PDB file of C-alpha atoms in Angstrom:
ATOM      1  CA  MET A   5      -1.781  40.816 -49.834  1.00 57.00           C
ATOM      2  CA  ASP A   6      -4.141  39.055 -47.442  1.00 71.00           C
ATOM      3  CA  ASP A   7      -6.884  40.813 -45.459  1.00 73.00           C
ATOM      4  CA  GLN A   8      -4.785  41.139 -42.302  1.00 82.00           C
ATOM      5  CA  ASN A   9      -1.914  42.766 -44.202  1.00 82.00           C
ATOM      6  CA  VAL A  10      -4.359  45.179 -45.832  1.00 81.00           C
ATOM      7  CA  ARG A  11      -5.736  46.110 -42.419  1.00 89.00           C
ATOM      8  CA  ASN A  12      -2.207  46.565 -41.086  1.00 91.00           C
ATOM      9  CA  VAL A  13      -1.273  48.866 -43.961  1.00 91.00           C
ATOM     10  CA  MET A  14      -4.435  50.926 -43.483  1.00 93.00           C
ATOM     11  CA  GLU A  15      -3.941  51.205 -39.726  1.00 95.00           C
ATOM     12  CA  SER A  16      -0.271  52.049 -40.276  1.00 96.00           C
ATOM     13  CA  ARG A  17      -1.329  54.925 -42.528  1.00 96.00           C
ATOM     14  CA  GLU A  18      -3.666  56.210 -39.790  1.00 96.00           C
ATOM     15  CA  TRP A  19      -0.817  56.292 -37.267  1.00 96.00           C
ATOM     16  CA  PHE A  20       1.386  58.043 -39.814  1.00 96.00           C
ATOM     17  CA  ASN A  21      -1.268  60.653 -40.569  1.00 96.00           C
ATOM     18  CA  LEU A  22      -1.749  61.294 -36.862  1.00 96.00           C
ATOM     19  CA  ALA A  23       1.970  62.007 -36.488  1.00 95.00           C
ATOM     20  CA  ALA A  24       2.458  63.905 -39.740  1.00 94.00           C
ATOM     21  CA  ASN A  25      -0.757  65.871 -40.046  1.00 94.00           C
ATOM     22  CA  THR A  26      -2.335  66.217 -36.601  1.00 95.00           C
ATOM     23  CA  LEU A  27       0.353  66.332 -33.949  1.00 93.00           C
ATOM     24  CA  LYS A  28       2.811  69.215 -33.773  1.00 91.00           C
ATOM     25  CA  GLU A  29       6.285  69.161 -32.269  1.00 89.00           C
ATOM     26  CA  GLY A  30       5.989  68.503 -28.557  1.00 91.00           C
ATOM     27  CA  ASP A  31       2.366  67.333 -28.768  1.00 95.00           C
ATOM     28  CA  VAL A  32       1.312  64.127 -27.046  1.00 94.00           C
ATOM     29  CA  ALA A  33      -1.809  62.158 -27.968  1.00 95.00           C
ATOM     30  CA  THR A  34      -3.422  59.892 -25.364  1.00 95.00           C
ATOM     31  CA  ILE A  35      -4.629  56.707 -27.041  1.00 92.00           C
ATOM     32  CA  GLU A  36      -6.124  53.867 -25.017  1.00 89.00           C
ATOM     33  CA  GLY A  37      -4.805  55.542 -21.893  1.00 93.00           C
ATOM     34  CA  LYS A  38      -1.197  55.728 -23.142  1.00 94.00           C
ATOM     35  CA  PRO A  39       0.704  58.887 -24.204  1.00 95.00           C
ATOM     36  CA  HIS A  40       2.029  58.913 -27.765  1.00 95.00           C
ATOM     37  CA  THR A  41       4.490  61.436 -29.194  1.00 95.00           C
ATOM     38  CA  ARG A  42       4.906  61.874 -32.948  1.00 95.00           C
ATOM     39  CA  ALA A  43       7.824  59.441 -32.845  1.00 96.00           C
ATOM     40  CA  ASP A  44       5.758  56.907 -30.901  1.00 96.00           C
ATOM     41  CA  CYS A  45       3.023  57.093 -33.533  1.00 97.00           C
ATOM     42  CA  LEU A  46       5.496  56.506 -36.326  1.00 97.00           C
ATOM     43  CA  ALA A  47       7.060  53.564 -34.522  1.00 97.00           C
ATOM     44  CA  LYS A  48       3.561  52.125 -34.212  1.00 96.00           C
ATOM     45  CA  ALA A  49       2.993  52.695 -37.939  1.00 97.00           C
ATOM     46  CA  LEU A  50       6.214  50.864 -38.746  1.00 97.00           C
ATOM     47  CA  ASP A  51       5.431  47.996 -36.414  1.00 96.00           C
ATOM     48  CA  LEU A  52       2.315  47.441 -38.520  1.00 96.00           C
ATOM     49  CA  ASN A  53       4.012  48.046 -41.867  1.00 96.00           C
ATOM     50  CA  PRO A  54       7.837  48.149 -41.892  1.00 96.00           C
ATOM     51  CA  GLU A  55       7.851  48.747 -45.667  1.00 96.00           C
ATOM     52  CA  PHE A  56       6.898  52.385 -45.238  1.00 97.00           C
ATOM     53  CA  PRO A  57       9.943  54.599 -46.032  1.00 97.00           C
ATOM     54  CA  GLN A  58       8.147  57.886 -45.335  1.00 97.00           C
ATOM     55  CA  ALA A  59       7.420  56.664 -41.810  1.00 98.00           C
ATOM     56  CA  TRP A  60      11.062  55.636 -41.343  1.00 98.00           C
ATOM     57  CA  LYS A  61      12.164  59.104 -42.422  1.00 98.00           C
ATOM     58  CA  GLY A  62       9.648  60.817 -40.171  1.00 97.00           C
ATOM     59  CA  LEU A  63      10.729  58.694 -37.229  1.00 97.00           C
ATOM     60  CA  ALA A  64      14.399  59.438 -37.901  1.00 97.00           C
ATOM     61  CA  LEU A  65      13.746  63.174 -38.105  1.00 96.00           C
ATOM     62  CA  TRP A  66      11.479  63.398 -35.054  1.00 95.00           C
ATOM     63  CA  MET A  67      13.106  60.999 -32.609  1.00 95.00           C
ATOM     64  CA  GLN A  68      15.881  62.160 -30.280  1.00 94.00           C
ATOM     65  CA  GLU A  69      19.483  61.101 -30.781  1.00 95.00           C
ATOM     66  CA  ALA A  70      19.422  58.964 -27.618  1.00 96.00           C
ATOM     67  CA  ASP A  71      16.063  57.320 -28.405  1.00 96.00           C
ATOM     68  CA  THR A  72      15.692  53.634 -29.210  1.00 97.00           C
ATOM     69  CA  PHE A  73      12.527  52.112 -30.685  1.00 97.00           C
ATOM     70  CA  THR A  74      11.711  48.429 -31.004  1.00 97.00           C
ATOM     71  CA  ILE A  75      10.057  47.677 -34.339  1.00 96.00           C
ATOM     72  CA  GLY A  76       9.277  44.149 -35.435  1.00 94.00           C
ATOM     73  CA  GLY A  77      11.278  42.837 -32.492  1.00 95.00           C
ATOM     74  CA  LYS A  78      14.442  44.730 -33.491  1.00 97.00           C
ATOM     75  CA  LYS A  79      15.901  47.802 -31.781  1.00 97.00           C
ATOM     76  CA  TYR A  80      16.531  50.903 -33.920  1.00 98.00           C
ATOM     77  CA  VAL A  81      18.495  54.042 -33.117  1.00 98.00           C
ATOM     78  CA  ARG A  82      18.196  57.175 -35.214  1.00 97.00           C
ATOM     79  CA  ARG A  83      20.943  56.221 -37.667  1.00 97.00           C
ATOM     80  CA  ASP A  84      19.324  52.828 -38.285  1.00 98.00           C
ATOM     81  CA  CYS A  85      16.119  54.577 -39.334  1.00 98.00           C
ATOM     82  CA  PHE A  86      17.929  56.647 -41.956  1.00 98.00           C
ATOM     83  CA  VAL A  87      19.494  53.405 -43.233  1.00 98.00           C
ATOM     84  CA  GLU A  88      15.999  52.019 -43.777  1.00 98.00           C
ATOM     85  CA  VAL A  89      15.067  55.164 -45.736  1.00 98.00           C
ATOM     86  CA  VAL A  90      17.964  54.953 -48.195  1.00 98.00           C
ATOM     87  CA  LYS A  91      17.458  51.231 -48.679  1.00 97.00           C
ATOM     88  CA  ALA A  92      13.953  51.965 -49.949  1.00 97.00           C
ATOM     89  CA  LEU A  93      14.590  55.452 -51.405  1.00 97.00           C
ATOM     90  CA  PRO A  94      18.197  55.664 -52.615  1.00 97.00           C
ATOM     91  CA  GLU A  95      17.338  58.941 -54.350  1.00 97.00           C
ATOM     92  CA  ASP A  96      16.725  60.651 -50.982  1.00 98.00           C
ATOM     93  CA  GLY A  97      19.783  62.896 -50.722  1.00 98.00           C
ATOM     94  CA  GLU A  98      18.700  64.406 -47.412  1.00 98.00           C
ATOM     95  CA  SER A  99      18.743  60.989 -45.740  1.00 98.00           C
ATOM     96  CA  TRP A 100      22.181  60.156 -47.152  1.00 98.00           C
ATOM     97  CA  ASN A 101      23.392  63.436 -45.629  1.00 98.00           C
ATOM     98  CA  ASN A 102      21.759  62.647 -42.294  1.00 98.00           C
ATOM     99  CA  LEU A 103      23.498  59.282 -42.299  1.00 98.00           C
ATOM    100  CA  ALA A 104      26.859  60.850 -43.111  1.00 98.00           C
ATOM    101  CA  ILE A 105      26.569  63.227 -40.156  1.00 97.00           C
ATOM    102  CA  ARG A 106      26.241  60.174 -37.901  1.00 97.00           C
ATOM    103  CA  VAL A 107      29.209  58.221 -39.260  1.00 96.00           C
ATOM    104  CA  ASN A 108      32.542  58.871 -37.566  1.00 93.00           C
ATOM    105  CA  VAL A 109      35.750  59.553 -39.456  1.00 89.00           C
ATOM    106  CA  ASN A 110      37.406  56.232 -40.405  1.00 90.00           C
ATOM    107  CA  GLU A 111      34.165  54.361 -39.629  1.00 95.00           C
ATOM    108  CA  LYS A 112      32.428  52.261 -42.280  1.00 96.00           C
ATOM    109  CA  LEU A 113      28.676  51.778 -42.448  1.00 97.00           C
ATOM    110  CA  GLU A 114      27.226  48.654 -44.059  1.00 96.00           C
ATOM    111  CA  ILE A 115      24.141  49.156 -46.230  1.00 97.00           C
ATOM    112  CA  ASN A 116      22.907  46.355 -48.493  1.00 94.00           C
ATOM    113  CA  ASP A 117      26.256  44.534 -48.182  1.00 94.00           C
ATOM    114  CA  LYS A 118      28.258  47.594 -49.234  1.00 97.00           C
ATOM    115  CA  SER A 119      30.563  49.670 -47.015  1.00 97.00           C
ATOM    116  CA  TYR A 120      30.326  53.462 -46.938  1.00 98.00           C
ATOM    117  CA  SER A 121      32.568  56.074 -45.308  1.00 97.00           C
ATOM    118  CA  ASP A 122      31.224  59.470 -44.299  1.00 97.00           C
ATOM    119  CA  LYS A 123      32.721  60.856 -47.523  1.00 97.00           C
ATOM    120  CA  ASP A 124      30.936  58.219 -49.614  1.00 98.00           C
ATOM    121  CA  LEU A 125      27.652  59.122 -47.941  1.00 98.00           C
ATOM    122  CA  TYR A 126      28.083  62.873 -48.467  1.00 98.00           C
ATOM    123  CA  ILE A 127      28.850  62.231 -52.135  1.00 98.00           C
ATOM    124  CA  LEU A 128      25.629  60.242 -52.457  1.00 98.00           C
ATOM    125  CA  ALA A 129      23.790  63.094 -50.717  1.00 98.00           C
ATOM    126  CA  ALA A 130      25.181  65.631 -53.202  1.00 97.00           C
ATOM    127  CA  GLU A 131      24.472  63.364 -56.170  1.00 97.00           C
ATOM    128  CA  ASN A 132      20.891  62.738 -55.127  1.00 97.00           C
ATOM    129  CA  GLY A 133      19.999  66.144 -53.685  1.00 92.00           C
ATOM    130  CA  ALA A 134      20.653  68.811 -56.293  1.00 84.00           C
ATOM    131  CA  ASP A 135      19.610  71.650 -53.963  1.00 93.00           C
ATOM    132  CA  LEU A 136      21.090  70.305 -50.710  1.00 97.00           C
ATOM    133  CA  PHE A 137      23.607  73.070 -50.050  1.00 98.00           C
ATOM    134  CA  PHE A 138      24.451  71.569 -46.655  1.00 97.00           C
ATOM    135  CA  ALA A 139      25.486  68.257 -48.265  1.00 98.00           C
ATOM    136  CA  TRP A 140      28.144  70.085 -50.323  1.00 98.00           C
ATOM    137  CA  PHE A 141      29.182  72.101 -47.268  1.00 98.00           C
ATOM    138  CA  ASN A 142      29.434  69.043 -45.020  1.00 98.00           C
ATOM    139  CA  LEU A 143      31.358  67.105 -47.651  1.00 98.00           C
ATOM    140  CA  ALA A 144      34.040  69.806 -47.875  1.00 98.00           C
ATOM    141  CA  THR A 145      34.106  70.586 -44.135  1.00 97.00           C
ATOM    142  CA  ASP A 146      33.874  67.117 -42.590  1.00 96.00           C
ATOM    143  CA  ALA A 147      35.300  64.725 -45.154  1.00 96.00           C
ATOM    144  CA  MET A 148      37.926  66.548 -47.267  1.00 96.00           C
ATOM    145  CA  LYS A 149      41.326  68.068 -46.534  1.00 94.00           C
ATOM    146  CA  GLY A 150      43.741  70.322 -48.391  1.00 94.00           C
ATOM    147  CA  ASP A 151      43.675  69.980 -52.170  1.00 94.00           C
ATOM    148  CA  GLU A 152      41.806  66.678 -52.064  1.00 96.00           C
ATOM    149  CA  SER A 153      39.123  66.216 -54.719  1.00 97.00           C
ATOM    150  CA  VAL A 154      36.096  63.959 -55.159  1.00 98.00           C
ATOM    151  CA  THR A 155      34.186  62.859 -58.244  1.00 97.00           C
ATOM    152  CA  ILE A 156      30.453  63.574 -58.350  1.00 97.00           C
ATOM    153  CA  LYS A 157      28.476  62.570 -61.413  1.00 95.00           C
ATOM    154  CA  GLY A 158      31.697  62.243 -63.389  1.00 96.00           C
ATOM    155  CA  LYS A 159      33.031  65.713 -62.470  1.00 97.00           C
ATOM    156  CA  LYS A 160      35.898  66.460 -60.098  1.00 97.00           C
ATOM    157  CA  PHE A 161      35.345  68.873 -57.190  1.00 98.00           C
ATOM    158  CA  ASN A 162      37.937  70.144 -54.746  1.00 98.00           C
ATOM    159  CA  ARG A 163      37.043  71.851 -51.460  1.00 98.00           C
ATOM    160  CA  VAL A 164      36.809  75.286 -53.092  1.00 98.00           C
ATOM    161  CA  ASP A 165      34.456  73.870 -55.738  1.00 98.00           C
ATOM    162  CA  CYS A 166      32.262  72.291 -53.049  1.00 98.00           C
ATOM    163  CA  TYR A 167      32.016  75.528 -51.065  1.00 98.00           C
ATOM    164  CA  ALA A 168      31.314  77.461 -54.260  1.00 98.00           C
ATOM    165  CA  LYS A 169      28.537  74.986 -55.025  1.00 98.00           C
ATOM    166  CA  THR A 170      27.216  75.522 -51.479  1.00 98.00           C
ATOM    167  CA  VAL A 171      26.864  79.295 -51.828  1.00 98.00           C
ATOM    168  CA  THR A 172      25.647  79.023 -55.416  1.00 98.00           C
ATOM    169  CA  ILE A 173      22.693  77.007 -54.109  1.00 98.00           C
ATOM    170  CA  GLN A 174      22.288  79.101 -50.921  1.00 98.00           C
ATOM    171  CA  PRO A 175      23.981  82.508 -51.228  1.00 98.00           C
ATOM    172  CA  ARG A 176      22.548  83.590 -47.840  1.00 98.00           C
ATOM    173  CA  PHE A 177      24.744  81.124 -45.931  1.00 98.00           C
ATOM    174  CA  PRO A 178      27.583  83.051 -44.239  1.00 98.00           C
ATOM    175  CA  ASP A 179      29.421  79.936 -43.020  1.00 98.00           C
ATOM    176  CA  GLY A 180      29.620  78.750 -46.625  1.00 98.00           C
ATOM    177  CA  TRP A 181      31.237  82.019 -47.723  1.00 98.00           C
ATOM    178  CA  LYS A 182      33.580  81.925 -44.737  1.00 98.00           C
ATOM    179  CA  GLN A 183      34.822  78.420 -45.465  1.00 98.00           C
ATOM    180  CA  LEU A 184      35.086  79.298 -49.168  1.00 98.00           C
ATOM    181  CA  GLY A 185      37.374  82.198 -48.287  1.00 98.00           C
ATOM    182  CA  LEU A 186      39.488  80.040 -45.993  1.00 98.00           C
ATOM    183  CA  ALA A 187      39.834  77.324 -48.646  1.00 98.00           C
ATOM    184  CA  MET A 188      40.736  79.676 -51.518  1.00 97.00           C
ATOM    185  CA  LYS A 189      44.288  80.662 -52.382  1.00 96.00           C
ATOM    186  CA  THR A 190      45.264  84.330 -52.154  1.00 94.00           C
ATOM    187  CA  ASP A 191      45.248  84.912 -55.919  1.00 95.00           C
ATOM    188  CA  GLU A 192      42.319  82.597 -56.657  1.00 97.00           C
ATOM    189  CA  LYS A 193      39.004  83.740 -58.098  1.00 97.00           C
ATOM    190  CA  ILE A 194      35.727  81.847 -58.156  1.00 97.00           C
ATOM    191  CA  THR A 195      32.469  82.555 -59.959  1.00 97.00           C
ATOM    192  CA  VAL A 196      29.219  82.252 -57.999  1.00 98.00           C
ATOM    193  CA  ASN A 197      25.902  82.891 -59.731  1.00 98.00           C
ATOM    194  CA  GLY A 198      27.617  84.899 -62.463  1.00 97.00           C
ATOM    195  CA  THR A 199      29.724  87.112 -60.168  1.00 98.00           C
ATOM    196  CA  GLU A 200      33.467  86.677 -59.703  1.00 98.00           C
ATOM    197  CA  TYR A 201      34.843  86.690 -56.153  1.00 98.00           C
ATOM    198  CA  THR A 202      38.357  86.896 -54.758  1.00 98.00           C
ATOM    199  CA  GLN A 203      39.304  85.346 -51.447  1.00 98.00           C
ATOM    200  CA  ARG A 204      38.897  88.724 -49.737  1.00 97.00           C
ATOM    201  CA  GLU A 205      35.495  89.310 -51.307  1.00 98.00           C
ATOM    202  CA  SER A 206      34.262  85.982 -49.954  1.00 98.00           C
ATOM    203  CA  PHE A 207      34.861  87.324 -46.453  1.00 98.00           C
ATOM    204  CA  PHE A 208      32.992  90.520 -47.425  1.00 98.00           C
ATOM    205  CA  GLU A 209      29.885  88.380 -47.932  1.00 98.00           C
ATOM    206  CA  VAL A 210      30.284  86.928 -44.437  1.00 98.00           C
ATOM    207  CA  VAL A 211      30.339  90.269 -42.608  1.00 98.00           C
ATOM    208  CA  LYS A 212      27.520  91.653 -44.744  1.00 98.00           C
ATOM    209  CA  MET A 213      25.274  88.849 -43.516  1.00 98.00           C
ATOM    210  CA  ASN A 214      26.840  88.328 -40.098  1.00 98.00           C
ATOM    211  CA  PRO A 215      28.566  91.515 -38.915  1.00 98.00           C
ATOM    212  CA  ALA A 216      29.113  89.890 -35.500  1.00 98.00           C
ATOM    213  CA  ASP A 217      31.709  87.493 -36.975  1.00 98.00           C
ATOM    214  CA  GLY A 218      34.967  88.931 -35.679  1.00 98.00           C
ATOM    215  CA  GLU A 219      37.034  86.204 -37.315  1.00 98.00           C
ATOM    216  CA  ALA A 220      35.761  87.256 -40.747  1.00 98.00           C
ATOM    217  CA  TRP A 221      36.617  90.923 -40.050  1.00 98.00           C
ATOM    218  CA  ASN A 222      40.109  89.776 -39.049  1.00 98.00           C
ATOM    219  CA  ASN A 223      40.420  87.693 -42.208  1.00 98.00           C
ATOM    220  CA  ILE A 224      39.576  90.736 -44.328  1.00 98.00           C
ATOM    221  CA  ALA A 225      42.046  92.932 -42.431  1.00 98.00           C
ATOM    222  CA  ILE A 226      44.880  90.461 -43.066  1.00 97.00           C
ATOM    223  CA  ARG A 227      44.230  90.887 -46.790  1.00 97.00           C
ATOM    224  CA  VAL A 228      44.112  94.700 -46.881  1.00 97.00           C
ATOM    225  CA  PRO A 229      47.554  96.288 -47.466  1.00 95.00           C
ATOM    226  CA  HIS A 230      48.498  99.127 -45.131  1.00 92.00           C
ATOM    227  CA  GLY A 231      47.307 102.417 -46.610  1.00 93.00           C
ATOM    228  CA  GLU A 232      44.540 100.804 -48.652  1.00 97.00           C
ATOM    229  CA  THR A 233      40.826 100.945 -47.821  1.00 97.00           C
ATOM    230  CA  VAL A 234      37.997  98.622 -48.773  1.00 98.00           C
ATOM    231  CA  SER A 235      34.293  99.425 -49.073  1.00 97.00           C
ATOM    232  CA  ILE A 236      31.754  97.122 -47.430  1.00 97.00           C
ATOM    233  CA  ASP A 237      28.064  98.020 -47.518  1.00 95.00           C
ATOM    234  CA  GLY A 238      28.919 101.645 -48.303  1.00 96.00           C
ATOM    235  CA  ALA A 239      31.457 102.118 -45.485  1.00 97.00           C
ATOM    236  CA  ASP A 240      35.212 102.438 -46.021  1.00 98.00           C
ATOM    237  CA  TYR A 241      37.633 100.533 -43.812  1.00 98.00           C
ATOM    238  CA  SER A 242      41.407 100.587 -43.394  1.00 98.00           C
ATOM    239  CA  ASP A 243      43.230  97.549 -42.058  1.00 98.00           C
ATOM    240  CA  LYS A 244      43.211  99.200 -38.601  1.00 97.00           C
ATOM    241  CA  ASP A 245      39.450  99.795 -38.793  1.00 98.00           C
ATOM    242  CA  LEU A 246      38.933  96.138 -39.700  1.00 98.00           C
ATOM    243  CA  TYR A 247      41.076  94.824 -36.839  1.00 98.00           C
ATOM    244  CA  VAL A 248      39.183  97.085 -34.431  1.00 98.00           C
ATOM    245  CA  LYS A 249      35.929  95.602 -35.753  1.00 98.00           C
ATOM    246  CA  ALA A 250      37.346  92.105 -35.259  1.00 98.00           C
ATOM    247  CA  ALA A 251      38.330  92.856 -31.656  1.00 98.00           C
ATOM    248  CA  GLU A 252      34.980  94.504 -30.897  1.00 98.00           C
ATOM    249  CA  LYS A 253      32.884  91.725 -32.402  1.00 98.00           C
ATOM    250  CA  SER A 254      34.967  88.844 -31.032  1.00 98.00           C
ATOM    251  CA  PRO A 255      36.852  90.186 -27.981  1.00 98.00           C
ATOM    252  CA  THR A 256      38.278  86.734 -27.189  1.00 98.00           C
ATOM    253  CA  LEU A 257      39.988  86.502 -30.605  1.00 98.00           C
ATOM    254  CA  PHE A 258      43.572  86.861 -29.399  1.00 98.00           C
ATOM    255  CA  TYR A 259      45.103  87.172 -32.855  1.00 97.00           C
ATOM    256  CA  ALA A 260      42.828  90.126 -33.724  1.00 98.00           C
ATOM    257  CA  TRP A 261      44.353  92.029 -30.793  1.00 98.00           C
ATOM    258  CA  PHE A 262      47.844  90.901 -31.784  1.00 98.00           C
ATOM    259  CA  ASN A 263      47.372  91.839 -35.434  1.00 98.00           C
ATOM    260  CA  LEU A 264      45.935  95.232 -34.508  1.00 97.00           C
ATOM    261  CA  ALA A 265      49.012  96.083 -32.440  1.00 97.00           C
ATOM    262  CA  ASN A 266      51.580  94.385 -34.654  1.00 95.00           C
ATOM    263  CA  ASP A 267      50.365  95.499 -38.086  1.00 95.00           C
ATOM    264  CA  CYS A 268      48.679  98.850 -37.494  1.00 96.00           C
ATOM    265  CA  MET A 269      50.216 100.619 -34.501  1.00 94.00           C
ATOM    266  CA  LYS A 270      53.738 102.089 -34.470  1.00 88.00           C
ATOM    267  CA  ALA A 271      54.574 104.131 -31.390  1.00 86.00           C
ATOM    268  CA  ALA A 272      54.275 102.627 -27.937  1.00 81.00           C
ATOM    269  CA  ASP A 273      51.939 105.426 -26.884  1.00 84.00           C
ATOM    270  CA  GLU A 274      49.753 105.330 -30.012  1.00 91.00           C
ATOM    271  CA  THR A 275      46.153 104.623 -29.023  1.00 95.00           C
ATOM    272  CA  VAL A 276      43.137 103.130 -30.711  1.00 97.00           C
ATOM    273  CA  GLU A 277      39.571 103.035 -29.471  1.00 97.00           C
ATOM    274  CA  VAL A 278      37.975  99.622 -29.083  1.00 98.00           C
ATOM    275  CA  ASP A 279      34.399  99.726 -27.821  1.00 97.00           C
ATOM    276  CA  GLY A 280      34.981 103.331 -26.802  1.00 97.00           C
ATOM    277  CA  LYS A 281      38.046 102.585 -24.672  1.00 97.00           C
ATOM    278  CA  PRO A 282      41.476 103.979 -25.677  1.00 97.00           C
ATOM    279  CA  LEU A 283      44.155 101.268 -25.792  1.00 97.00           C
ATOM    280  CA  THR A 284      47.872 101.542 -26.484  1.00 96.00           C
ATOM    281  CA  LYS A 285      49.952  99.123 -28.519  1.00 95.00           C
ATOM    282  CA  ILE A 286      51.170  97.534 -25.285  1.00 94.00           C
ATOM    283  CA  ASP A 287      47.573  97.201 -24.067  1.00 96.00           C
ATOM    284  CA  CYS A 288      46.656  95.284 -27.243  1.00 97.00           C
ATOM    285  CA  PHE A 289      49.619  92.902 -26.950  1.00 96.00           C
ATOM    286  CA  ALA A 290      48.781  92.373 -23.283  1.00 96.00           C
ATOM    287  CA  LYS A 291      45.157  91.620 -24.204  1.00 97.00           C
ATOM    288  CA  ALA A 292      46.317  89.026 -26.762  1.00 98.00           C
ATOM    289  CA  LEU A 293      48.505  87.353 -24.153  1.00 97.00           C
ATOM    290  CA  THR A 294      45.802  87.438 -21.496  1.00 98.00           C
ATOM    291  CA  LEU A 295      43.644  85.459 -23.905  1.00 98.00           C
ATOM    292  CA  ASN A 296      46.462  83.127 -24.983  1.00 98.00           C
ATOM    293  CA  PRO A 297      49.416  83.132 -22.581  1.00 97.00           C
ATOM    294  CA  LYS A 298      51.163  80.399 -24.597  1.00 97.00           C
ATOM    295  CA  PHE A 299      51.457  82.669 -27.670  1.00 97.00           C
ATOM    296  CA  ALA A 300      55.237  83.026 -27.943  1.00 97.00           C
ATOM    297  CA  GLU A 301      55.190  85.619 -30.717  1.00 96.00           C
ATOM    298  CA  GLY A 302      52.970  87.831 -28.594  1.00 95.00           C
ATOM    299  CA  TRP A 303      55.470  87.761 -25.720  1.00 95.00           C
ATOM    300  CA  LYS A 304      58.278  88.483 -28.167  1.00 95.00           C
ATOM    301  CA  GLN A 305      56.526  91.542 -29.582  1.00 93.00           C
ATOM    302  CA  LEU A 306      55.474  92.777 -26.148  1.00 91.00           C
ATOM    303  CA  GLY A 307      59.118  92.642 -25.038  1.00 88.00           C
ATOM    304  CA  THR A 308      60.475  94.337 -28.172  1.00 80.00           C
ATOM    305  CA  PRO A 309      61.357  98.007 -27.590  1.00 51.00           C
ATOM    306  CA  MET A 310      58.580 100.155 -29.037  1.00 51.00           C
ATOM    307  CA  LYS A 311      59.147 102.845 -31.615  1.00 49.00           C
ATOM    308  CA  VAL A 312      58.714 106.334 -30.208  1.00 40.00           C
TER     309      VAL A 312
END
């Protein structure tokens, strides 16, 4: 390396350190009369030394999605910067995941003369990031359907396996538990961190962490037979109690209102309190149809003579 290259590398490191260690998010440094954000500093570092993967990653993480930077005479958008990271650091699972997020379904991304789909990229993220729970989650959510499976490090994983891996790594991730429950079959059981869970119990974990999730309350209610109660965080709930919770937490969830009326209320004049307001069976059907007027089954049930 000649003297000029050495100077460039040293100056590049100074720009990187300014961005990484001095400036905070939103800070702007004025240098030679010009404002420099963290991303600007990293672009400057890369202009001096493009073989600097940490700077490429920093730039990719700190630039905005619509930003474009010219480095070495070439324009780079955010996705391009992550490409530069994985070219130099193929073991960086986080960057593979960040690339996958930015690749559309059915699109192929060329890296080092090889084509990658979003699924390919998520697999590389999971293979190279042992603790990247969101890589497993994104793989199952964005790139897999039905009973489809993928092979990661020689082992097959279906969607349920990927979601189970997600919550094994990060058990405090309610969306992971929710998608696990939705992907599981009714009679299926899965072991997470030594504890066995049914489909219904996966939804329990959601409402324990996020009691505002009306959809999860509804999904539990669907799986509680009439006359049975379930205990969640020390409180007992019937199917009616659970549908009421669903309607209270997510009042725009039309099927929670429909299920409450259809599954748990008999007489036309039977009432239930939702957010302190008494509602009849007809009121609940009407609420469902107000939210979704194209719901044919709701109109059918509303028009069916009520039991008295």
